[in-house]
Short mmCIF file of C-alpha atoms in Angstrom, two decimals:
data_model
loop_
_atom_site.label_atom_id
_atom_site.label_comp_id
_atom_site.label_asym_id
_atom_site.label_seq_id
_atom_site.Cartn_x
_atom_site.Cartn_y
_atom_site.Cartn_z
CA LYS A 283 -33.37 2.73 17.47
CA HIS A 284 -33.20 0.03 20.00
CA TYR A 285 -31.14 -2.33 17.81
CA PHE A 286 -29.38 0.76 16.46
CA LEU A 287 -28.13 2.30 19.64
CA ARG A 288 -27.58 -1.25 21.48
CA ILE A 289 -24.75 -2.19 17.97
CA VAL A 290 -23.44 1.01 18.34
CA GLY A 291 -22.31 0.31 21.82
CA LEU A 292 -21.41 -3.04 21.08
CA MET A 293 -19.34 -1.14 18.26
CA ALA A 294 -17.51 0.89 20.64
CA ALA A 295 -16.44 -1.42 23.04
CA GLY A 296 -14.99 -3.11 20.43
CA ILE A 297 -11.71 -2.71 18.85
CA VAL A 298 -13.06 -1.05 15.39
CA ASP A 299 -9.29 0.33 13.59
CA VAL A 300 -8.85 -3.41 12.68
CA PRO A 301 -10.60 -4.86 9.80
CA LEU A 302 -9.09 -8.43 9.89
CA PHE A 303 -9.75 -11.22 13.28
CA ILE A 304 -8.61 -14.51 14.41
CA ASP A 305 -9.87 -18.17 15.71
CA PRO A 306 -7.84 -19.14 18.01
CA HIS A 307 -9.96 -22.97 17.91
CA ALA A 308 -8.63 -22.47 13.87
CA LEU A 309 -5.82 -21.70 14.51
CA SER A 310 -4.69 -23.97 17.18
CA ALA A 311 -6.51 -26.53 14.87
CA THR A 312 -3.52 -25.66 12.15
CA LEU A 313 -0.99 -26.24 14.94
CA LYS A 314 -2.34 -29.25 15.71
CA CYS A 315 -1.63 -28.31 19.25
CA VAL A 316 -4.60 -27.28 22.59
CA SER A 317 -6.58 -24.40 22.13
CA PRO A 318 -6.24 -21.91 24.92
CA SER A 319 -9.25 -20.54 25.96
CA SER A 320 -10.55 -16.48 25.27
CA LEU A 321 -9.46 -15.82 28.15
CA LEU A 322 -6.18 -17.38 28.05
CA PHE A 323 -5.08 -15.89 24.65
CA CYS A 324 -6.51 -12.50 25.07
CA SER A 325 -4.48 -11.85 28.90
CA ALA A 326 -1.90 -12.97 26.94
CA LEU A 327 -2.29 -10.49 24.09
CA ALA A 328 -2.73 -7.59 26.53
CA ASN A 329 0.98 -8.88 28.54
CA ALA A 330 2.56 -8.52 25.60
CA GLY A 331 1.23 -4.64 25.44
CA TYR A 332 -1.75 -5.63 22.16
CA ARG A 333 -5.31 -4.91 22.83
CA SER A 334 -8.08 -7.69 21.73
CA SER A 335 -11.56 -8.22 22.06
CA CYS A 336 -14.07 -10.35 20.59
CA SER A 337 -15.75 -10.26 16.43
CA HIS A 338 -19.25 -10.57 15.97
CA VAL A 339 -18.79 -13.13 13.43
CA SER A 340 -17.90 -15.65 15.34
CA PRO A 341 -18.06 -16.37 19.06
CA LEU A 342 -14.93 -17.37 18.90
CA ALA A 343 -13.36 -14.89 17.39
CA LEU A 344 -11.18 -12.47 18.53
CA LYS A 345 -9.95 -9.07 17.01
CA THR A 346 -6.71 -7.47 18.09
CA ASP A 347 -3.67 -5.45 16.91
CA ALA A 348 -1.17 -7.82 17.64
CA PRO A 349 0.65 -8.21 14.17
CA MET A 350 -0.16 -11.81 11.98
CA GLY A 351 3.33 -11.77 10.52
#
């Protein structure tokens, strides 16, 4: 029961209507540039008007409602 409540709490804290995630470190490796910190990346998304949260998939992964194209 304790684990169930914790999982529900984590889901409520994140973005649940976004099905996919991004990994800024993998994206930076593809673009051959330095990866920004997660805080800087999320701050930039927030300043642009988008939501972001951590993903359970990877400690480096982020979920966002920002367009990917």
